XYZ file of C-alpha atoms in Angstrom:
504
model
C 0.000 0.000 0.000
C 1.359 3.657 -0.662
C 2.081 6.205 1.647
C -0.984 8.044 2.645
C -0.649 11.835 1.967
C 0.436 14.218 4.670
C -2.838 16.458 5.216
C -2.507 19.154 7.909
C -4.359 22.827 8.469
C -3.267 26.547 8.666
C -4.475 29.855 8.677
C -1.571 31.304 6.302
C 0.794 30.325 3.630
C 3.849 28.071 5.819
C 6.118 27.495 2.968
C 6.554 29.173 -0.410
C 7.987 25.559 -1.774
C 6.428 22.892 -4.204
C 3.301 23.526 -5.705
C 0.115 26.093 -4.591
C -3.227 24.974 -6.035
C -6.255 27.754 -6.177
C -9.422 27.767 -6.790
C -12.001 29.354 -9.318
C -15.245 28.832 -11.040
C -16.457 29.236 -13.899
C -16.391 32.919 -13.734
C -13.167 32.680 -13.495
C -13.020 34.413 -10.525
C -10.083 34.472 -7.757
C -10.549 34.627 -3.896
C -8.959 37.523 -2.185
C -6.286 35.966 -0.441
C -5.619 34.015 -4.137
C -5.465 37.812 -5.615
C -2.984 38.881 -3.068
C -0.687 35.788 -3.937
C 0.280 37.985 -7.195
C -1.247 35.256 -9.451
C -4.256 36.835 -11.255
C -2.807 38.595 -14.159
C -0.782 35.328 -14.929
C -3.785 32.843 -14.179
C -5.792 34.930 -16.515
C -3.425 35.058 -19.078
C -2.501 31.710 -18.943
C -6.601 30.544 -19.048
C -6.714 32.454 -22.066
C -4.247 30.443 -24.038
C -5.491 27.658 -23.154
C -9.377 27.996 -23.183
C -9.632 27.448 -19.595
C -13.166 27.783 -18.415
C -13.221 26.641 -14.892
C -15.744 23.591 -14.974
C -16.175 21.495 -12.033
C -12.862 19.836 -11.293
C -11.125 20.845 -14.605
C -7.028 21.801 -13.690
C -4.889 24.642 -14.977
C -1.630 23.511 -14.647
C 1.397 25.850 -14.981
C 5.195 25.247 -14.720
C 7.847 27.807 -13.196
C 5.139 30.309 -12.792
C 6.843 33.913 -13.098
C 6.697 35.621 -10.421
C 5.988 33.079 -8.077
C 8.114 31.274 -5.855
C 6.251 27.937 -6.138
C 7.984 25.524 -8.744
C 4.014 24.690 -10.320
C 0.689 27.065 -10.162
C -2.640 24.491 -10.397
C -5.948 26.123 -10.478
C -8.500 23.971 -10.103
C -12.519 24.771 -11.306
C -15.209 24.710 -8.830
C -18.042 24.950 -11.603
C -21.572 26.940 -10.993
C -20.995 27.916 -6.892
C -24.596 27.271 -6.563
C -24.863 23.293 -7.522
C -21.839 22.568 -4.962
C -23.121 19.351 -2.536
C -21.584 17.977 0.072
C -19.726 15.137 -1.882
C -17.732 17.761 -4.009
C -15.911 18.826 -1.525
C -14.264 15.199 -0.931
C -13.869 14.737 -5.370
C -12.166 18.165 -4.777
C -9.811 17.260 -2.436
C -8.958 13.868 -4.704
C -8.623 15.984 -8.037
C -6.109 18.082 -6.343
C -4.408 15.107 -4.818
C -4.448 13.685 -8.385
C -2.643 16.847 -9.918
C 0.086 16.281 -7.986
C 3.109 14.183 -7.868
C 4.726 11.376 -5.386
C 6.620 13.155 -2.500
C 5.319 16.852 -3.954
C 4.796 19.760 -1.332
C 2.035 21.259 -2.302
C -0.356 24.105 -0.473
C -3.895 24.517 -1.469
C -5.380 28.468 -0.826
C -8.932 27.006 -0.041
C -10.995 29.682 -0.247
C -13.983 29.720 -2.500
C -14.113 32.833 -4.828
C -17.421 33.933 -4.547
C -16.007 35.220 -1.523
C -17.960 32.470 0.726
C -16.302 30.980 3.790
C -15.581 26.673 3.654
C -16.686 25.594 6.566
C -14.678 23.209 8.731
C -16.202 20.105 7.589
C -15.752 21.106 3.963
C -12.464 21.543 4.716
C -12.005 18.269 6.434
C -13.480 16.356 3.439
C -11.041 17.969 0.809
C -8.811 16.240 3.287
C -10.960 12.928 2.885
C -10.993 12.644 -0.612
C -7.351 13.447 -0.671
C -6.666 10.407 1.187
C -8.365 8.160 -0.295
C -7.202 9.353 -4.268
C -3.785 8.782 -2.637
C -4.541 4.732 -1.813
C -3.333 2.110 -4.247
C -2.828 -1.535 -3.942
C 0.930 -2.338 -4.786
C 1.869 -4.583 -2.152
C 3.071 -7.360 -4.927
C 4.625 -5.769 -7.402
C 8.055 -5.500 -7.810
C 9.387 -8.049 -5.136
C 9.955 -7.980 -2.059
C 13.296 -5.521 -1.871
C 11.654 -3.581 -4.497
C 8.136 -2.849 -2.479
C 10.252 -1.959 1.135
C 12.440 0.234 -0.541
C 12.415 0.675 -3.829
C 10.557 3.399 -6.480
C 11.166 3.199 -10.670
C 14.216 1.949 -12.225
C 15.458 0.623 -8.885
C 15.479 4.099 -7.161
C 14.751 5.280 -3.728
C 11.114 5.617 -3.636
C 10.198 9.288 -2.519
C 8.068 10.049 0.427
C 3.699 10.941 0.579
C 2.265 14.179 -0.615
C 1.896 16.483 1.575
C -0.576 19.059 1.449
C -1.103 21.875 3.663
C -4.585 23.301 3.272
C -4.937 27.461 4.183
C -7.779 28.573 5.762
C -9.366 30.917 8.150
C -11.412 28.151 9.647
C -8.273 25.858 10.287
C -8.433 25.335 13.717
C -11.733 24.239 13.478
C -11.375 22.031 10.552
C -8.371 19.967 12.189
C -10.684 18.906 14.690
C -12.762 17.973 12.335
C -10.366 16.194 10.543
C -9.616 13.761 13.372
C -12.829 11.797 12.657
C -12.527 12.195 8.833
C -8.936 10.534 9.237
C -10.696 7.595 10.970
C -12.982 7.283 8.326
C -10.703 7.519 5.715
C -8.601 4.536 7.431
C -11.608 2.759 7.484
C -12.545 2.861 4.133
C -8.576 2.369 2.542
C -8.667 -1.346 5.723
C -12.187 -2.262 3.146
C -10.280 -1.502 0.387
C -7.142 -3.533 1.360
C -9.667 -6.405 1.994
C -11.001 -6.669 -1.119
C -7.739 -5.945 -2.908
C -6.391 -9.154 -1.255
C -5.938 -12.445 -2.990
C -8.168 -15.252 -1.771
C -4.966 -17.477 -0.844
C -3.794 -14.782 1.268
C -6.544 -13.987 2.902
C -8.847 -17.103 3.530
C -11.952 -17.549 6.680
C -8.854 -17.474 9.294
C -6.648 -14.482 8.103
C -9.895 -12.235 7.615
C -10.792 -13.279 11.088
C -7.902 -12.260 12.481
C -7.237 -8.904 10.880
C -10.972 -8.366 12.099
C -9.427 -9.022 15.545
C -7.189 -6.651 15.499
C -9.695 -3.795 16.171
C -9.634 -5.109 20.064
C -6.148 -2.385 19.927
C -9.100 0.325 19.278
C -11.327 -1.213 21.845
C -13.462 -3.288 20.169
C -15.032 -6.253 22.060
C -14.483 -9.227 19.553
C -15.875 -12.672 19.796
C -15.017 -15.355 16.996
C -17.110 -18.530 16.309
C -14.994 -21.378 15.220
C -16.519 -23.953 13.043
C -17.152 -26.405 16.239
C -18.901 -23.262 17.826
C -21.133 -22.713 15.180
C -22.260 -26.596 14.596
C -23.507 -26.661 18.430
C -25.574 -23.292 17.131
C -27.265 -24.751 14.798
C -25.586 -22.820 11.910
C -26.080 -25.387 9.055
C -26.807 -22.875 6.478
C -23.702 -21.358 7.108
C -21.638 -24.404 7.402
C -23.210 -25.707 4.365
C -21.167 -23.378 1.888
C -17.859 -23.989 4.047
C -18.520 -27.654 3.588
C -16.516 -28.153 0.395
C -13.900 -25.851 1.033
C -10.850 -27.704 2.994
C -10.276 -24.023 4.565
C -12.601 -23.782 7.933
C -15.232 -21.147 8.533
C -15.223 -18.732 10.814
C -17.840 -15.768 12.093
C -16.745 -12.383 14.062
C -19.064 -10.205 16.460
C -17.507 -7.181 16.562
C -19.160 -4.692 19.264
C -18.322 -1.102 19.888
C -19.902 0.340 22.873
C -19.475 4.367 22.799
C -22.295 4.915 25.205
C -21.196 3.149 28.078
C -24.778 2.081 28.638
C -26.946 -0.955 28.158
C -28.837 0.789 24.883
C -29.569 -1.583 22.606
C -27.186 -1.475 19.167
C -27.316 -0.678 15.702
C -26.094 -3.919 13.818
C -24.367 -4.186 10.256
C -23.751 -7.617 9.163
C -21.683 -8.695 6.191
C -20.849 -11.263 3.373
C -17.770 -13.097 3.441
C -17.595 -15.367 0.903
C -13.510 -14.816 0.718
C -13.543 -16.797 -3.024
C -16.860 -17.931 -4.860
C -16.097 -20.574 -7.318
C -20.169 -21.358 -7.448
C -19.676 -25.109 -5.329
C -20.939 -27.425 -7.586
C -23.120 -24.959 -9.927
C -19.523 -23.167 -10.678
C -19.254 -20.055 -12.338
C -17.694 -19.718 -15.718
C -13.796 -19.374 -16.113
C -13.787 -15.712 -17.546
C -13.526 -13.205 -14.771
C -13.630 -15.954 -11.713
C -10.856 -14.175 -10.568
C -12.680 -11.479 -9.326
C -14.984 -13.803 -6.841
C -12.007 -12.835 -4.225
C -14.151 -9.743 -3.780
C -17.164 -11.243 -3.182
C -16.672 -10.574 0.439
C -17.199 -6.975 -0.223
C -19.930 -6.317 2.494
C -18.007 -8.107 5.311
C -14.656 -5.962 4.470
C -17.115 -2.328 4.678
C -18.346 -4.014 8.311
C -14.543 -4.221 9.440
C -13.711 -0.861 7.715
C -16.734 0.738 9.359
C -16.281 -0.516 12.971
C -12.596 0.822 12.721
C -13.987 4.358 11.855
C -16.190 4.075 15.037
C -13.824 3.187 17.171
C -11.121 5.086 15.621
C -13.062 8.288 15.982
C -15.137 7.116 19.363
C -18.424 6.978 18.015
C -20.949 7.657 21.291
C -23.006 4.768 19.833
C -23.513 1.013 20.703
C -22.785 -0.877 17.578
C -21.897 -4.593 16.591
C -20.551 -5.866 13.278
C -21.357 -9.391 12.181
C -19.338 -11.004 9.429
C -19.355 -14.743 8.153
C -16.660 -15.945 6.823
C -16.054 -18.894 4.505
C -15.000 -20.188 0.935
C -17.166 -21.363 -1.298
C -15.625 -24.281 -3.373
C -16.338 -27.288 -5.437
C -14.705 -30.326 -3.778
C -16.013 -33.634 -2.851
C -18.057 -32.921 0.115
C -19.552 -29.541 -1.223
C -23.551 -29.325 -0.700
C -25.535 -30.292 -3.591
C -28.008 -28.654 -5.809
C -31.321 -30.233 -4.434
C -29.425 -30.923 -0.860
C -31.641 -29.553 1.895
C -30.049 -27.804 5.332
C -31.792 -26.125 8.782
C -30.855 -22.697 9.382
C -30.281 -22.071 13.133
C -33.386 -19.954 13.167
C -35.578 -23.534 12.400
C -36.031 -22.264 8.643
C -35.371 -25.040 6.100
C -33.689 -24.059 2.764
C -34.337 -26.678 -0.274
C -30.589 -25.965 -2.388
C -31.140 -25.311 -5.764
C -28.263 -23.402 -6.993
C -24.873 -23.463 -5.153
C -23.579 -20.262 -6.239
C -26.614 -18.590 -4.621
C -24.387 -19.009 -1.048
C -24.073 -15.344 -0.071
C -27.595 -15.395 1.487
C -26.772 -18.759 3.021
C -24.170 -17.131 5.004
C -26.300 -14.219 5.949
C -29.068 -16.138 7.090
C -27.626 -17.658 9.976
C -25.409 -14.561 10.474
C -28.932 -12.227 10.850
C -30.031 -14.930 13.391
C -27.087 -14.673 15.281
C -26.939 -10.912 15.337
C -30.367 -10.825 17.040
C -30.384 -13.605 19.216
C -27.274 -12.290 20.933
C -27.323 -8.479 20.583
C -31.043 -7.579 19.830
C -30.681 -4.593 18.038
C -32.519 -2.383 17.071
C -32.001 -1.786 13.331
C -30.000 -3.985 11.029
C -28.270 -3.304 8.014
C -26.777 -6.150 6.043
C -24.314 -5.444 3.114
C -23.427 -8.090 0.483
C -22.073 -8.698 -2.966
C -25.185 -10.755 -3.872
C -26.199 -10.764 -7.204
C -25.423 -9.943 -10.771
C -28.798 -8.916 -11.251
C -28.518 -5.817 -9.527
C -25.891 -4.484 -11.732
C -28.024 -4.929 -14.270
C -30.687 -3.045 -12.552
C -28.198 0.030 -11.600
C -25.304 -0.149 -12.979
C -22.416 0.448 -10.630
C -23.736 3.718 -9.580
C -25.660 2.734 -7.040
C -26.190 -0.140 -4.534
C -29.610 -1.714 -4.541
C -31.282 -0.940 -0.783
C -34.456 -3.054 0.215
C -35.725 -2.674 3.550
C -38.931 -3.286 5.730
C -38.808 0.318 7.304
C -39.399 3.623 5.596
C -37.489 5.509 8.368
C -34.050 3.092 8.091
C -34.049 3.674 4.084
C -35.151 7.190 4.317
C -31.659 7.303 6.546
C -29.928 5.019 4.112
C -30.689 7.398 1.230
C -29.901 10.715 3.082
C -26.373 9.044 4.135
C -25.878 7.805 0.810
C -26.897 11.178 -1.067
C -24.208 13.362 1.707
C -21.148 10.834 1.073
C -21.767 10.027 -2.428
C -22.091 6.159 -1.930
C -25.528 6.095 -3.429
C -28.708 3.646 -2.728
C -31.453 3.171 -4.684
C -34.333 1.931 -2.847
C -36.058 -1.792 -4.520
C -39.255 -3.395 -3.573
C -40.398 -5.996 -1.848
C -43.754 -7.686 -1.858
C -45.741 -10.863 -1.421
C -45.529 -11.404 -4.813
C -42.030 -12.064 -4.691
C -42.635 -14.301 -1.588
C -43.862 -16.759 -3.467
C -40.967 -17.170 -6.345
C -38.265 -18.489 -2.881
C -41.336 -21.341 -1.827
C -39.623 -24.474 -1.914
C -41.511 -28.099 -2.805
C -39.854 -29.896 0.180
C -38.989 -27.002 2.617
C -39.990 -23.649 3.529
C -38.014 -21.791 1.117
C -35.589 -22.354 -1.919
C -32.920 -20.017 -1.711
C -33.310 -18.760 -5.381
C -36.521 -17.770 -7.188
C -35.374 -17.997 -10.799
C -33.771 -15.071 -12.911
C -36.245 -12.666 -13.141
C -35.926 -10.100 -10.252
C -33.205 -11.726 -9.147
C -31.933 -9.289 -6.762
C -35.462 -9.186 -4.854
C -36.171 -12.422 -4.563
C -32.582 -13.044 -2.462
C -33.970 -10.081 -0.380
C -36.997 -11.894 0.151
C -35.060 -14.733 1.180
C -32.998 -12.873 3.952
C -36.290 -10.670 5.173
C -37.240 -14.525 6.291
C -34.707 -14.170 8.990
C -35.570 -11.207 10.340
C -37.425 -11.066 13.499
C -41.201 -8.860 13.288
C -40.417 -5.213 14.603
C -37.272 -5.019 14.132
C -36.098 -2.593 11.359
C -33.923 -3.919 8.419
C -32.460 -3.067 5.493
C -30.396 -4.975 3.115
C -27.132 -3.152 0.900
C -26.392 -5.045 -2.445
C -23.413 -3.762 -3.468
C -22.521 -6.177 -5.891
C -21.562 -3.354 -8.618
C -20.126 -0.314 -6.285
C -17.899 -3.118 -4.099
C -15.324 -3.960 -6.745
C -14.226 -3.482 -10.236
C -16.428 -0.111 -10.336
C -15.769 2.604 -12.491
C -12.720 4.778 -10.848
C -13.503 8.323 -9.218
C -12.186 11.082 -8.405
C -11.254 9.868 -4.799
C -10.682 5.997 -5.681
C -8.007 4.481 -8.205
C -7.967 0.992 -6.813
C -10.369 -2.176 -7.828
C -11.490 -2.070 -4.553
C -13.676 1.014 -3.612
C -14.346 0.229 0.760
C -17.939 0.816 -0.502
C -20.214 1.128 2.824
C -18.132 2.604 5.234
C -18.871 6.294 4.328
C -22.468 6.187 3.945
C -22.830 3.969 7.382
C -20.658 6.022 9.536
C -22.799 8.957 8.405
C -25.891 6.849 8.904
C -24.807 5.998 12.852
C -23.498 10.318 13.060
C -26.993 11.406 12.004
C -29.000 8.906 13.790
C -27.598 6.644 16.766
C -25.169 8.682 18.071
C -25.617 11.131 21.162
């Protein structure tokens, strides 16, 4: 993984070396302390030449600007003033990040020239998205001399960005930054997750880097596969069955209150390779099934954010963890198992495991915690992507409060839901012949019909909602504020979910 960049805060200019980035729109107008930095009669010469018109996030990049001190001049467009939202402020902050180069100085004059004030928080997220533009996955490239020490060619590798933001509100905006910081290491832990081949990081490993939040004070409990046999967990165990690698599932629980309030819960996937079992997927792009425990990495990532930044909120993460492959003792298509909630599942496609795992996982979330509100996120099906692309996550849920949340969190971070429906009608495609459910309905509504199948395992009054994130997890397109395959999809929008409505 690279260096992360070097973000800090100040009121005033600190050093005159590197690079100093402004801001304009598409006025092309300056801020005043931008004007006083002697720069407008060369910006506006130099947008000129090149037809510069200041659209959202379009750069202005100039070399040994005369006059200037500062080896590079970027000026970067803020668009129309008036259709800023709260995400841009994080794409800023990874556009400038992106301008610059490995081991750069650089100072960004962030002031908004319409003469406005930026606000702490929109300050902190320029750091945010900074951050996470800087993250990339490079651990295995190069060899092993070459990644501790090495850059191109064999050379010394330089050191992060750093970038020293200016601002009146600086003071205010590092404090904010400490909790953006924690969410930004939660997100790039997802991210490093995902990114992580399946024979590095099988059931165990993941269990054990999940483990390592008890540093941040975390309260972790892990089910071994003896554990969850005496549960009842035979949905579960049913998808670990073929795999020669054992399963494991993690309770995570944060307790910020310091009272007895019942928690929030966010349970996740963690299928650490999908091969299908015995209805195996095809050969061409298999390779990416070591992401397909997407929803259990933004769990991890998330409860690191909490505790990182001490959340004053009781929350528990619940992640199962197994490997899904095709050997000699893998279930069956027609095979039939007992969840531990009583629920039997008739088998009728293996690759349909994901909700397998959540099943028992839901179960186990509210028999031991009894939350309140449960989110579950999961790489489930294909079918969602072709529903919404990879812009959005597919959200189901039996509460209109939780997905009004969902959507407000979503809209604010820019990890976007778009709400599905559920209905009796659906129901019936998951009833099973020779149990009470069959844990796939068919190919049409594809996506539903697996949400059907996990609303069966949640308890009456308690409020759910269900995350596919099948196209935003991996392999979406890249961002302004995300160059790897992995994206940490989830642990934005749910930290801001348990800020705006569990905490305090």
């Amino acid at each position: 993984m690279t260096e992360s960049p070097a973000i800090s805060f100040h009121k005033s200019i600190s050093s005159e070396a590197g690079t100093l980035v402004v801001l304009t729109d598409e006025t092309l107008a300056l801020g005043v302390e931008t004007q006083a930095s002697g720069i407008a009669d060369l910006f506006r010469k130099a947008a000129g030449t090149a037809d510069y018109k200041g659209k959202a996030l379009a750069t202005l990049d100039l070399l040994a600007p005369a006059g200037l001190n500062f080896d590079r001049l970027i000026v970067v467009g803020l668009g129309k003033a008036e259709e800023l939202v709260e995400e841009d402020w994080s794409r800023l902050g990874g556009t400038v990040l992106g301008a610059l180069r490995k081991g750069e100085q650089a100072t960004l004059l962030a002031e908004r020239p319409d003469g406005t004030a930026m606000s702490a928080d929109q300050l902190a997220d320029i750091g945010l998205g900074a951050v996470l533009r800087g993250y990339s996955f490079d651990r295995y490239k190069g060899g092993k001399a070459g990644k501790d020490s090495k850059g191109e060619n064999g050379k010394a590798a330089k050191g992060p960005i750093r970038l020293d933001i200016v601002a009146g509100e600086a003071s205010k905006a590092k404090k904010a930054w400490a909790a953006r910081s924690a969410i930004a290491e939660g997100a790039i832990l997802a991210r490093e997750l995902v990114n992580e081949p399946a024979n590095v990081l099988g059931p165990v490993e993941f269990a054990e880097k999940a483990a390592e939040l008890a540093a941040l004070g975390v309260t972790i409990e892990t089910l071994t596969e003896k554990q969850m046999k005496k549960l009842g967990m035979r949905a579960l165990l049913g998808v670990a069955q073929g795999s020669v690698r054992p399963p494991r599932l993690v309770a995570m629980h944060w307790n910020g209150t310091k009272s007895k309030e019942k928690p929030v819960a966010f349970v996740g996937k963690g299928v650490v390779f999908d091969t299908g079992g015995i209805s195996i997927k095809p050969a061409g792009g298999m390779e990416d099934m070591k992401g397909d425990m997407g929803g259990a990495a933004a769990v991890v990532g998330l409860m690191h954010a909490l505790a990182s930044r001490k959340a004053k909120a009781n929350v528990v993460g619940i992640i199962g963890l197994v490997e899904n492959m095709p050997d000699g003792n893998a279930q069956r298509p027609g095979d039939i198992v007992e969840a531990a909630s009583g629920v039997t599942i008739e088998i009728i496609n293996t690759d349909a495991e994901g909700r397998l795992v959540l099943a028992d996982a839901l179960w186990y979330a509210q028999k031991t915690y009894e939350p309140k509100a449960i989110v579950d996120l999961a790489t489930l099906t294909g079918a969602i992507m072709v529903a919404l692309g990879s812009d959005h996550a597919g959200m189901f849920a039996n509460d209109d409060a939780l997905a009004e949340a969902l959507s407000k969190a979503g809209a604010a971070t820019g990890e976007k839901v778009w709400r599905m429906p559920l209905g009796a009608a659906y129901d019936k495609m998951i009833e099973s012949k020779f149990a009470d459910i069959k844990n796939t309905g068919g190919r049409y509504g594809g996506s539903i019909t697996a949400a059907q199948f996990l609303k069966r395992f949640v308890d009456d009054g308690v409020a759910w909602a269900h995350l596919d994130i099948a196209g935003t997890a991996m392999g979406s397109p890249q961002t302004e504020i995300n160059r790897s395959w992995a994206s940490g999809w989830g642990v934005r929008i749910l930290d801001r979910l348990v800020a705006d409505n569990y905490e305090g």
